[in-house]
Amino acid sequence: MSSPIFWTPDKDRFIYQHYPDGGASAVVPYLDGVSPGRIKNRAGVLGVKMTEKAKRAAHSASVRRVEPPSELSKLLAARW
């Protein structure tokens, strides 16, 4: 089990300042040793939410479109 985090007003200030525009990944550099999951949990307790623009950016970064190999279409065409 991980050690407890003692949240101070200074740590909360980083969440208030940086979480809305970049989520937990924007706060991690300022809070050494605190996981993104704990930061998300604390942001929820504080009532801090990401902006819609930041949510879209985070989603588009996690969903990457990859072109299928050109051989795949040839294999599928040969089978059908």
Short mmCIF file of C-alpha atoms in Angstrom, two decimals:
data_model
loop_
_atom_site.label_atom_id
_atom_site.label_comp_id
_atom_site.label_asym_id
_atom_site.label_seq_id
_atom_site.Cartn_x
_atom_site.Cartn_y
_atom_site.Cartn_z
CA MET A 1 0.00 0.00 0.00
CA SER A 2 1.32 3.45 -0.80
CA SER A 3 2.06 6.08 1.78
CA PRO A 4 -0.57 8.68 2.61
CA ILE A 5 -0.48 12.11 1.01
CA PHE A 6 -0.86 15.07 3.31
CA TRP A 7 -2.59 17.69 1.22
CA THR A 8 -1.56 21.22 2.05
CA PRO A 9 -2.97 24.50 0.77
CA ASP A 10 0.18 24.85 -1.38
CA LYS A 11 -0.43 21.48 -3.06
CA ASP A 12 -4.09 22.32 -3.54
CA ARG A 13 -3.07 25.62 -5.16
CA PHE A 14 -1.18 23.73 -7.90
CA ILE A 15 -4.33 21.71 -8.60
CA TYR A 16 -6.49 24.84 -8.77
CA GLN A 17 -4.01 26.54 -11.12
CA HIS A 18 -2.97 23.75 -13.48
CA TYR A 19 -5.61 20.99 -13.44
CA PRO A 20 -8.34 22.80 -15.42
CA ASP A 21 -6.10 23.39 -18.44
CA GLY A 22 -4.20 20.11 -18.56
CA GLY A 23 -5.55 17.58 -16.11
CA ALA A 24 -3.41 15.50 -13.82
CA SER A 25 -0.50 15.40 -16.27
CA ALA A 26 -0.18 19.17 -15.96
CA VAL A 27 0.03 18.96 -12.17
CA VAL A 28 2.44 16.01 -11.84
CA PRO A 29 5.61 18.09 -12.49
CA TYR A 30 4.76 20.32 -9.53
CA LEU A 31 3.96 17.53 -7.07
CA ASP A 32 6.84 15.07 -6.90
CA GLY A 33 5.87 11.56 -5.93
CA VAL A 34 2.12 12.03 -6.37
CA SER A 35 0.45 9.78 -8.92
CA PRO A 36 -1.99 11.12 -11.52
CA GLY A 37 -4.74 9.03 -9.95
CA ARG A 38 -4.31 10.71 -6.59
CA ILE A 39 -4.27 14.12 -8.25
CA LYS A 40 -7.53 13.31 -10.07
CA ASN A 41 -9.08 12.16 -6.82
CA ARG A 42 -8.02 15.32 -4.98
CA ALA A 43 -9.29 17.50 -7.84
CA GLY A 44 -12.65 15.76 -7.48
CA VAL A 45 -12.69 16.43 -3.75
CA LEU A 46 -11.87 20.09 -4.39
CA GLY A 47 -14.49 20.31 -7.16
CA VAL A 48 -11.93 21.28 -9.82
CA LYS A 49 -12.81 20.13 -13.33
CA MET A 50 -10.97 20.15 -16.63
CA THR A 51 -12.09 22.61 -19.29
CA GLU A 52 -13.85 21.20 -22.35
CA LYS A 53 -10.89 22.19 -24.52
CA ALA A 54 -8.49 20.26 -22.26
CA LYS A 55 -10.80 17.23 -22.25
CA ARG A 56 -10.89 17.16 -26.05
CA ALA A 57 -7.11 17.52 -26.26
CA ALA A 58 -6.56 14.71 -23.76
CA HIS A 59 -8.98 12.44 -25.62
CA SER A 60 -7.47 13.13 -29.03
CA ALA A 61 -3.99 12.41 -27.66
CA SER A 62 -5.14 9.06 -26.28
CA VAL A 63 -6.92 7.99 -29.48
CA ARG A 64 -4.43 7.67 -32.30
CA ARG A 65 -5.50 6.80 -35.78
CA VAL A 66 -3.25 4.38 -37.55
CA GLU A 67 -3.51 3.54 -41.21
CA PRO A 68 -3.86 -0.19 -41.81
CA PRO A 69 -1.05 -1.75 -43.79
CA SER A 70 -1.59 -1.73 -47.55
CA GLU A 71 -1.20 -5.50 -47.61
CA LEU A 72 -4.28 -5.87 -45.43
CA SER A 73 -6.63 -4.58 -48.11
CA LYS A 74 -5.07 -6.96 -50.64
CA LEU A 75 -5.50 -9.91 -48.28
CA LEU A 76 -9.12 -9.02 -47.58
CA ALA A 77 -9.87 -8.51 -51.27
CA ALA A 78 -8.35 -11.94 -52.07
CA ARG A 79 -10.50 -13.66 -49.44
CA TRP A 80 -13.79 -12.08 -50.46
#
